[in-house]
CSV table of C-alpha atoms and ligand atoms in Angstrom, one decimal:
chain,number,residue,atom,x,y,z
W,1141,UNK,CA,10.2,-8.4,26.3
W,1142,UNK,CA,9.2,-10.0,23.3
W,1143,UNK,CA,6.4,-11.0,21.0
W,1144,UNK,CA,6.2,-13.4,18.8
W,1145,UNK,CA,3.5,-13.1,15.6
W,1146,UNK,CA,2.2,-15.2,12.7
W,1147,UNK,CA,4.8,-13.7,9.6
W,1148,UNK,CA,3.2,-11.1,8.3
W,1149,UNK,CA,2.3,-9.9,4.7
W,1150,UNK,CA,2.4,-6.3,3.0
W,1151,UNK,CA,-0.7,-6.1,1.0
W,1152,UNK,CA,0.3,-2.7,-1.1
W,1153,UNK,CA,3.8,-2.2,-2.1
W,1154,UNK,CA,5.9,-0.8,-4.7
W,1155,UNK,CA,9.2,-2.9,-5.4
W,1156,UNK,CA,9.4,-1.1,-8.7
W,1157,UNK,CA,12.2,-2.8,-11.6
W,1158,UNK,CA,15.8,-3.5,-13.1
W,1159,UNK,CA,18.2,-2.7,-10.1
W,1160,UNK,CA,16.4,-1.6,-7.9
W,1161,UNK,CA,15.1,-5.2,-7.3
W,1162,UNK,CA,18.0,-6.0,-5.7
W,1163,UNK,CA,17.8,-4.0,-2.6
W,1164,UNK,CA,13.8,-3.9,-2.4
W,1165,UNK,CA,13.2,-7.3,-2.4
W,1166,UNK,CA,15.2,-8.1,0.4
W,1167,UNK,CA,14.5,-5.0,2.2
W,1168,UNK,CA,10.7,-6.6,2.2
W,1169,UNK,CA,11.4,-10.4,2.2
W,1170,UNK,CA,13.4,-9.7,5.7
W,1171,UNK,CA,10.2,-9.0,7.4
W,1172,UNK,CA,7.3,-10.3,5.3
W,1173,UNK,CA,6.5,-13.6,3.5
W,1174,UNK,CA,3.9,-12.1,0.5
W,1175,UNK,CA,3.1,-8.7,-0.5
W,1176,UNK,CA,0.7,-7.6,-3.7
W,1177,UNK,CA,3.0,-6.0,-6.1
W,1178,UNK,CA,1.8,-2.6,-7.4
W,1179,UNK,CA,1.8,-2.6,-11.2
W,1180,UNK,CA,2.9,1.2,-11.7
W,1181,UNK,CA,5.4,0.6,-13.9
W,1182,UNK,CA,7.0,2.3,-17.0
W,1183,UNK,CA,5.2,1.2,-19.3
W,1184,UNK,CA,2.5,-0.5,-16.9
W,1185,UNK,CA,2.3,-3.9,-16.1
W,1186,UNK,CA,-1.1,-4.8,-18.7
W,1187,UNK,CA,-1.4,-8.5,-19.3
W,1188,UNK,CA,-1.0,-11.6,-17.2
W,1189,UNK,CA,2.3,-12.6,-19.4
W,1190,UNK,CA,3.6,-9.7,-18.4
W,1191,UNK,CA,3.1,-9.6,-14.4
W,1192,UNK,CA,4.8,-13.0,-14.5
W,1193,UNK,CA,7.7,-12.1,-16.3
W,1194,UNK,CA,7.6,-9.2,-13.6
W,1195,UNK,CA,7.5,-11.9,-10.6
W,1196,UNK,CA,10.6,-14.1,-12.4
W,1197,UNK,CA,12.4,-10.8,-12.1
W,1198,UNK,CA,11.4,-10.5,-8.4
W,1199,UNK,CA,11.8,-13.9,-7.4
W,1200,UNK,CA,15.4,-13.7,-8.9
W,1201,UNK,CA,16.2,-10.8,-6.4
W,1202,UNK,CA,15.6,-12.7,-3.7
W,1203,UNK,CA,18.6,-14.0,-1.8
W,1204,UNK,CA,18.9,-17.6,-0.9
W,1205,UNK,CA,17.9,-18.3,2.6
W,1206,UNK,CA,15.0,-16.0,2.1
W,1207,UNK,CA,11.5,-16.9,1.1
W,1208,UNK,CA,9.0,-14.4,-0.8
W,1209,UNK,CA,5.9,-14.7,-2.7
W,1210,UNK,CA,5.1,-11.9,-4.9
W,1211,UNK,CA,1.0,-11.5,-5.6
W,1212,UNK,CA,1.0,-9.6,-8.9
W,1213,UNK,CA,-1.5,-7.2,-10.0
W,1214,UNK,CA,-2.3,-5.4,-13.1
W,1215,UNK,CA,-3.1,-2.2,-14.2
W,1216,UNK,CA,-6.3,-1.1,-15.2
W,1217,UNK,CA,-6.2,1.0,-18.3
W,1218,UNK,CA,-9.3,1.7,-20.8
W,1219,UNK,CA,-8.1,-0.7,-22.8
W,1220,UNK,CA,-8.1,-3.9,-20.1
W,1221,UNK,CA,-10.7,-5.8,-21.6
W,1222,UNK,CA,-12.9,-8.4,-20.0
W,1223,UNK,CA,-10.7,-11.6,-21.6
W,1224,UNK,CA,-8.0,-10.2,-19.8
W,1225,UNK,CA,-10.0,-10.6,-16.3
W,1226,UNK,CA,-11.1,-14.0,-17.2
W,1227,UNK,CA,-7.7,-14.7,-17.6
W,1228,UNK,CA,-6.1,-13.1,-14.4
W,1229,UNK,CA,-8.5,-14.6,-12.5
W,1230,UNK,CA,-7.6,-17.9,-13.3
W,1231,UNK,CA,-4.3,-17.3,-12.9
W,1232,UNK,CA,-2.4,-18.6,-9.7
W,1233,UNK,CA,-0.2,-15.2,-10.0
W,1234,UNK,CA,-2.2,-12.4,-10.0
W,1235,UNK,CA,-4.3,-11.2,-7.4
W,1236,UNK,CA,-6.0,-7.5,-8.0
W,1237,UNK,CA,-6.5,-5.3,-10.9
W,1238,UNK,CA,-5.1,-1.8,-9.9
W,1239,UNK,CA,-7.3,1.6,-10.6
W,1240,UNK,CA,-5.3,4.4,-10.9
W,1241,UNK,CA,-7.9,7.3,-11.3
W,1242,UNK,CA,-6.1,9.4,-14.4
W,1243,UNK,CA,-3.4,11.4,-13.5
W,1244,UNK,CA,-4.1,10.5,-9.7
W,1245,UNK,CA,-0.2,10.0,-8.7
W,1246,UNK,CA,3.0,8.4,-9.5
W,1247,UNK,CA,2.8,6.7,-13.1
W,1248,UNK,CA,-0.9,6.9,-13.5
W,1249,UNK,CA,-1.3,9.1,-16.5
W,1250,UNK,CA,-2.2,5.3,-18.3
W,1251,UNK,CA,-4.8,5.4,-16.0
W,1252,UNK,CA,-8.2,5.0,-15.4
W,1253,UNK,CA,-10.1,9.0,-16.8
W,1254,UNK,CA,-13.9,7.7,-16.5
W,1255,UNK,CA,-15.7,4.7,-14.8
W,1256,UNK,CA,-17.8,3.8,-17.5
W,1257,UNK,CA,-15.5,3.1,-19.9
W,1258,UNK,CA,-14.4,0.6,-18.0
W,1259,UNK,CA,-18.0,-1.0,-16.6
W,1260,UNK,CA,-17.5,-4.5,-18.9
W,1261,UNK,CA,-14.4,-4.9,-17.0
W,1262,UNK,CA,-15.4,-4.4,-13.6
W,1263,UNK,CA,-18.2,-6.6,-14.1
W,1264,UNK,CA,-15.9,-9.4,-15.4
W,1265,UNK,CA,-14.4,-9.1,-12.4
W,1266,UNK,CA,-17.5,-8.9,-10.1
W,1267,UNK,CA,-18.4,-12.2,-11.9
W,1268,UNK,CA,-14.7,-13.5,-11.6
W,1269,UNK,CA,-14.2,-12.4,-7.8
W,1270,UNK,CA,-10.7,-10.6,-8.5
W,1271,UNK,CA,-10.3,-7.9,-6.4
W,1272,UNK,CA,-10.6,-4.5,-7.6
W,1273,UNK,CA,-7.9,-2.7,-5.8
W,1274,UNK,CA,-8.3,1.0,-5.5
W,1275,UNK,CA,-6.2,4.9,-5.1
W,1276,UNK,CA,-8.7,6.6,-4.2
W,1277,UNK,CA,-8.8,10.6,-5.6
W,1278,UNK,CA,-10.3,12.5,-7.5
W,1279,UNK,CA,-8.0,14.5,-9.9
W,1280,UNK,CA,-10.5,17.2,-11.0
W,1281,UNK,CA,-8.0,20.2,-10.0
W,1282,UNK,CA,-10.9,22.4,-8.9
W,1283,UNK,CA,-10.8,20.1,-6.3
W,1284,UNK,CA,-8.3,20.6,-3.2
W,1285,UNK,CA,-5.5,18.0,-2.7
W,1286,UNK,CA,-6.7,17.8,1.2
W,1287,UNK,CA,-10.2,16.4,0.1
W,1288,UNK,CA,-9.6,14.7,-2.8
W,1289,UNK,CA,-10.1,11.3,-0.8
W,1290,UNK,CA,-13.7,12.5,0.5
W,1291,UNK,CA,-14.7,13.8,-2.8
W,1292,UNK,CA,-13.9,10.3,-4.3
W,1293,UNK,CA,-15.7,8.7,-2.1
W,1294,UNK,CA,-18.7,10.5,-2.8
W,1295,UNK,CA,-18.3,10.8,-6.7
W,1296,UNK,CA,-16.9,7.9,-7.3
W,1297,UNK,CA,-16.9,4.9,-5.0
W,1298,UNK,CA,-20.1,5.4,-3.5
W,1299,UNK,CA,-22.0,5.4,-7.2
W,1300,UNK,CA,-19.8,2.5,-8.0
W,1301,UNK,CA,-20.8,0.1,-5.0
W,1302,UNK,CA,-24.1,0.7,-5.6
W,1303,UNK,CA,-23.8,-0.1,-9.6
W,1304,UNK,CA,-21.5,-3.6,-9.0
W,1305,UNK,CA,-22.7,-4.0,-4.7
W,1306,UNK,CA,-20.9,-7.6,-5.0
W,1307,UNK,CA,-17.1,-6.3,-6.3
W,1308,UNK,CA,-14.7,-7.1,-4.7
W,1309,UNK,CA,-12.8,-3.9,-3.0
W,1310,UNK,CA,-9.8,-2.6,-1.6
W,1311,UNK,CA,-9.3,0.5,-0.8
W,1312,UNK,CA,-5.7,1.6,-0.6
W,1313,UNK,CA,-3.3,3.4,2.0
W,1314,UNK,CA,-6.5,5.3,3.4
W,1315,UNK,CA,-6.0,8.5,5.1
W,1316,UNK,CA,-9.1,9.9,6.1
W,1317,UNK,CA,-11.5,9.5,8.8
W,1318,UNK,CA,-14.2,9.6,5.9
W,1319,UNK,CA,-12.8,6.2,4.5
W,1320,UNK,CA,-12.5,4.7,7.4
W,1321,UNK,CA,-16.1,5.5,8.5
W,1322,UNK,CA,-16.8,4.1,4.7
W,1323,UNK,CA,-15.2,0.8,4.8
W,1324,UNK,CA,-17.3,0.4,8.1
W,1325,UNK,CA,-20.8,1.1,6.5
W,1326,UNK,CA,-19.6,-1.6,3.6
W,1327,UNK,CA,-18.6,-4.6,5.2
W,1328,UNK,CA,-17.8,-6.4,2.3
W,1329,UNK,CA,-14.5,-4.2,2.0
W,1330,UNK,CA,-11.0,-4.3,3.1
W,1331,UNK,CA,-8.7,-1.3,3.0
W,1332,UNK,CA,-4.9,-0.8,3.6
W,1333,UNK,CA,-3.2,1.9,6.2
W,1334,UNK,CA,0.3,2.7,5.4
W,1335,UNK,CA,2.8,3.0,8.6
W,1336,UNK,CA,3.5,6.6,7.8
W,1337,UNK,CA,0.2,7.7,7.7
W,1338,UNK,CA,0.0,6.2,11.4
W,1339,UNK,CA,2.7,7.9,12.6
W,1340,UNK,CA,2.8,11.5,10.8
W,1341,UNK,CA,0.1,14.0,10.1
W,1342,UNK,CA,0.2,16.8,8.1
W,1343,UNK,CA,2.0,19.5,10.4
W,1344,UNK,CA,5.1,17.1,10.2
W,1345,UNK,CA,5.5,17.4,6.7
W,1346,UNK,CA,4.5,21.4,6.7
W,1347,UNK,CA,5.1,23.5,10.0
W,1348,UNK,CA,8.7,24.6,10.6
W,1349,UNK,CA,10.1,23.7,7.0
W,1350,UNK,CA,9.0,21.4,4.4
W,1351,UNK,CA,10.1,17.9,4.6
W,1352,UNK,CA,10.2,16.6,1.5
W,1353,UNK,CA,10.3,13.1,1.9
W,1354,UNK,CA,6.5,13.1,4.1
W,1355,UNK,CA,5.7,14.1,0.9
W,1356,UNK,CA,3.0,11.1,-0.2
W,1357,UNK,CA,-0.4,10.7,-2.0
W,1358,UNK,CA,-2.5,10.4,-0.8
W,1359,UNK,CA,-1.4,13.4,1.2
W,1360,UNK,CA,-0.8,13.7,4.9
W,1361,UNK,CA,-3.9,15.2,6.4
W,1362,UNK,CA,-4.9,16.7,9.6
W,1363,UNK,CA,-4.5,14.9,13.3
W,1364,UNK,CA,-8.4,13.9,13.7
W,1365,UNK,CA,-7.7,11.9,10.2
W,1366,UNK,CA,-4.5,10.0,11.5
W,1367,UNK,CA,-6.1,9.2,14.8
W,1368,UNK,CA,-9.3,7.4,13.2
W,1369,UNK,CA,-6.9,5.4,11.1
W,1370,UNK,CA,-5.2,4.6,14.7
W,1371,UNK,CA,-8.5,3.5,15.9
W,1372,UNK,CA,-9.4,1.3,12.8
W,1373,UNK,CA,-5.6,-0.6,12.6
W,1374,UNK,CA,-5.9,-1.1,16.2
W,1375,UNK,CA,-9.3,-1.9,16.4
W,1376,UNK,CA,-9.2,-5.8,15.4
W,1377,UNK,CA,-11.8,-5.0,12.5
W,1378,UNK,CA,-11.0,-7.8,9.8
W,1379,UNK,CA,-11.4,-5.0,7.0
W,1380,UNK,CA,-8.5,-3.3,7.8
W,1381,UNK,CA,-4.9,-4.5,7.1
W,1382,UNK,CA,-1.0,-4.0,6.8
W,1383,UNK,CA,0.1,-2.3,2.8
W,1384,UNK,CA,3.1,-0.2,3.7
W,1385,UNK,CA,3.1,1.7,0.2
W,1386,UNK,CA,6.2,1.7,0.3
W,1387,UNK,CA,7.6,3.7,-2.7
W,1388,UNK,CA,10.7,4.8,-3.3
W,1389,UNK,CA,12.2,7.6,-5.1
W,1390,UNK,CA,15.9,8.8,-5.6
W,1391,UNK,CA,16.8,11.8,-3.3
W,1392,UNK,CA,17.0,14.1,-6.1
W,1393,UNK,CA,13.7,13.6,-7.4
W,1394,UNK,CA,12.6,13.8,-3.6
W,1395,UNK,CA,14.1,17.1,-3.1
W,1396,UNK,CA,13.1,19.0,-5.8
W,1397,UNK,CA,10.9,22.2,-7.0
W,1398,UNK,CA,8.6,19.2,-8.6
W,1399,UNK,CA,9.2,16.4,-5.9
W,1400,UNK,CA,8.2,12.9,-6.3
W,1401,UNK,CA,5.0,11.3,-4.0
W,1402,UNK,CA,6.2,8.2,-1.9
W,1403,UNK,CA,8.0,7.0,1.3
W,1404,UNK,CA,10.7,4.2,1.1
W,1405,UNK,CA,9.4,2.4,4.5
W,1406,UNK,CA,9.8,-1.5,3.8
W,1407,UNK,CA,13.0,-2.1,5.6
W,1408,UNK,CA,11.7,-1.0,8.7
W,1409,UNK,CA,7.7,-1.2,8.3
W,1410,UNK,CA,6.7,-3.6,10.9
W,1411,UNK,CA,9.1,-2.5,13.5
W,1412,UNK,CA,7.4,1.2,13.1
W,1413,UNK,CA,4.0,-0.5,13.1
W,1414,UNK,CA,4.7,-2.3,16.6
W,1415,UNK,CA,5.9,1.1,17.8
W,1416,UNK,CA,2.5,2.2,16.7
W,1417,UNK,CA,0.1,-0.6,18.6
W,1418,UNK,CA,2.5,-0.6,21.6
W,1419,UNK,CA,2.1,3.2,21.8
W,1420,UNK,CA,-1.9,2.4,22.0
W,1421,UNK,CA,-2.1,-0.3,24.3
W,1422,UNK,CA,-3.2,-2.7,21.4
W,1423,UNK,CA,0.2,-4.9,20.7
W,1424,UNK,CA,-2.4,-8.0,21.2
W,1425,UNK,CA,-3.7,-6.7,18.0
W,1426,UNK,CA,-0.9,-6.2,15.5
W,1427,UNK,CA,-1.1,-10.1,14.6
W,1428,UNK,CA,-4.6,-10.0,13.2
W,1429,UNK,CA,-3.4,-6.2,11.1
W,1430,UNK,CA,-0.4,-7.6,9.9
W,1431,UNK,CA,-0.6,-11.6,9.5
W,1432,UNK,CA,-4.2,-12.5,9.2
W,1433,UNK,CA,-6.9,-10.0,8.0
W,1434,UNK,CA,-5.2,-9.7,4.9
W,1435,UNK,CA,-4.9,-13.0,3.9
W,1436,UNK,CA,-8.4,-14.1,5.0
W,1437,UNK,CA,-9.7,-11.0,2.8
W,1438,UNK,CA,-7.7,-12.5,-0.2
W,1439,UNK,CA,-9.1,-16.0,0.3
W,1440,UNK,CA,-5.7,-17.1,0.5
W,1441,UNK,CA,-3.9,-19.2,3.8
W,1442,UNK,CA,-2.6,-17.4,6.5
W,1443,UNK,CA,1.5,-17.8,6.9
W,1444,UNK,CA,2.5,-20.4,9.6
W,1445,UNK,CA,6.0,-19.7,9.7
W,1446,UNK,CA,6.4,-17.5,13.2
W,1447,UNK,CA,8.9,-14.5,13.4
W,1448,UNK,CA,10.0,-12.8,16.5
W,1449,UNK,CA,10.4,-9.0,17.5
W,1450,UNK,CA,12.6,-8.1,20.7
W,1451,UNK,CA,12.0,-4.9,22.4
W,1452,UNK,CA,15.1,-3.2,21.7
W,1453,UNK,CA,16.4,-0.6,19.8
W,1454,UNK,CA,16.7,-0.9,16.4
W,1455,UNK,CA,18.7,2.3,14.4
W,1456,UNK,CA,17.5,2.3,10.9
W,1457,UNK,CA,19.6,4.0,8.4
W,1458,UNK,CA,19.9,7.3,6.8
W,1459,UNK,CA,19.6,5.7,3.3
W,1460,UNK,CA,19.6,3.1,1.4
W,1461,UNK,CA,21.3,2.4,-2.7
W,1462,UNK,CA,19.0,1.6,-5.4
W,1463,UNK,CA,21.4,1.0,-7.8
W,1464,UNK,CA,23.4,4.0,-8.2
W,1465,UNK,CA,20.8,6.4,-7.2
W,1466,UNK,CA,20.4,6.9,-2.8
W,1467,UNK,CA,16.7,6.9,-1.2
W,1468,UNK,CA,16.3,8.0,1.9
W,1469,UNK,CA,14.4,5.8,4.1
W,1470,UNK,CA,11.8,7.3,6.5
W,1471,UNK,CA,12.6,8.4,10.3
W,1472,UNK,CA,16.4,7.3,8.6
W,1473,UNK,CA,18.7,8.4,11.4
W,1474,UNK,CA,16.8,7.2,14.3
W,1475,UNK,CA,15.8,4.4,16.2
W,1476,UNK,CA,12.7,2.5,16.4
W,1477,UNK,CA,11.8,0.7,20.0
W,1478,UNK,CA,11.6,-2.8,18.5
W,1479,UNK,CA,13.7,-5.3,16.4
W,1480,UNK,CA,13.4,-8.3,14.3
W,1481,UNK,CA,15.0,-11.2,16.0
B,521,DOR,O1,3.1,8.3,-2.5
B,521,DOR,C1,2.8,7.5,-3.4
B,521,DOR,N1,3.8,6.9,-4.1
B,521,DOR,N2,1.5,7.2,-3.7
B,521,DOR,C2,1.2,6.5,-4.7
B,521,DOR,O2,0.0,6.3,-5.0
B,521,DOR,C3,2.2,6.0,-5.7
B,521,DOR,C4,3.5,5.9,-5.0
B,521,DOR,C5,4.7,5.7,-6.0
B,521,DOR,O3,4.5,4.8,-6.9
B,521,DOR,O4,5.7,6.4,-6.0
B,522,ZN,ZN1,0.9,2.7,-3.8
């Protein structure tokens, strides 16, 4: 058995910089032919100059006989003025502006404390059509880390859709049956499901031991959470699409009494989401996820290059070297049913 799809695109990833290029570039390039680049780095990617010098890097990490097209993104600080919007959005390079709410997760203390500081900005890019791409928490620690997603919706996103109704939105690696019920009753948004939060739920990071590298944000929730986001992938809905999230961190950092937030998933991303669809009946379905809803959301063409995945076993490796330092990948160690011809 085989099926054959459209080549997909990861619209959320984290390739992060320097060495580390060299294996997470290809890791993603194997299986998809664009993904939008997450601007989380140290110090944050800020201007358009800067997110292309960021692509050069990436495009020269990726091996000949490959093709990949990084979409570039910046990152919203207090300071990213309107002129910088006008700009991006006439750029052919970037694609998104990034909100990190303050403090929110993984590099994102040059984040984003209070929406109205940054009003003239999102309504440059209301005006301009770039897309306003979005982690949705709160941070207030009052707050607990299982319904930080629900209370930003709330606080946050549902005030700021009614301020700017015609922004463009995505909202990123939801994990909550709250955002997915959300994105329905706003039909002007996309949002992103990650592969891990299709497969685990929060007892598998929790129950029996803590595993570390489940650890994500936003966090693994309950079952009922994980099986709406089921529903919605599966569901053919054009607002939903493939971002893996993919983030890696060195297994020290992982495995620590302060352990980093992220999943290394890319190599094997779209071999875990067939798993996924097949497991639900809805394989005629992955295409539309993974190749087109994305792209038609963006505005930009859909791939026509064709890949092939084989139903057989693939075993997908403990870890992976970043450089020097090893990342583990997730479900490293086992097999997943399907294969990338
Ligand atoms: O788990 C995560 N890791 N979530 C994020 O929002 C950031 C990411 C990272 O950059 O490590
Ligand atoms: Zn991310």
């Amino acid at each position: 058995m085989q099926l054959t799809l459209t080549r997909p695109d990861d619209w959320h990833l984290h390739l992060r910089d320097g060495v580390a290029l060299a294996t997470t570039v290809p890791d993603t390039a194997r299986s998809f032919h664009r993904a939008i680049v997450m601007p989380n780095l140290r110090p944050p990617v800020v201007t358009v100059d800067a997110a292309i010098a960021y692509r050069d890097r990436i495009l020269a990490a990726v091996p000949n006989g490959m093709t990949f097209d990084p979409l570039m993104t910046l990152y919203l600080t207090p300071d990213l003025g309107p002129e910088i919007i006008k700009e991006a959005a006439s750029s052919e390079h970037v694609h998104g502006v990034k909100l990190y709410p303050q403090g929110a997760t993984t590099n994102s203390d040059a984040g984003v404390a209070s929406l109205d500081r940054v009003m003239p900005t999102l309504e440059a890019m209301t005006d301009t059509g770039l897309p306003l791409l979005i982690h949705g928490e709160v941070t207030d620690r009052s707050i607990d880390i299982f319904d930080r997603e629900a209370v930003f919706l709330d606080r946050t996103l549902g005030p700021l859709m009614q301020r700017l109704p015609s922004l463009k939105v995505v909202l990123e690696h939801i994990t909550t049956k709250d955002s997915v019920d959300f994105v329905k009753a706003n039909p002007g948004m996309g949002a992103t499901i990650t592969v891990h939060h299709l497969i685990y739920e929060r007892n598998d990071m929790l129950a029996g031991g803590i595993r570390p590298h489940l650890y994500c944000l936003p966090i693994l929730k309950r079952s009922l959470h994980r099986d709406a986001l089921i529903e919605a992938a599966t569901s053919g809905s054009p607002q939903f699409f493939l971002g893996t999230d993919s983030a890696p961190h060195a297994i020290d950092d992982k495995e620590s009494d302060c352990g980093c937030a992220g999943c290394y998933t890319a190599p094997f991303a779209l071999e875990l989401y067939a798993e996924v669809f097949e497991a639900q009946g809805k394989l005629d379905q992955l295409e539309a996820f993974a190749s087109f809803n994305g792209a038609d959301f963006y505005g930009l063409a859909r791939n026509t290059e064709i890949i092939t995945l084989l139903r057989t076993e693939s075993l997908i490796p403990l870890t992976r070297l970043l450089g020097d330092k090893e990342v583990k990948l997730l479900r490293g160690g086992s097999t997943v049913a399907w294969s990338l011809a």
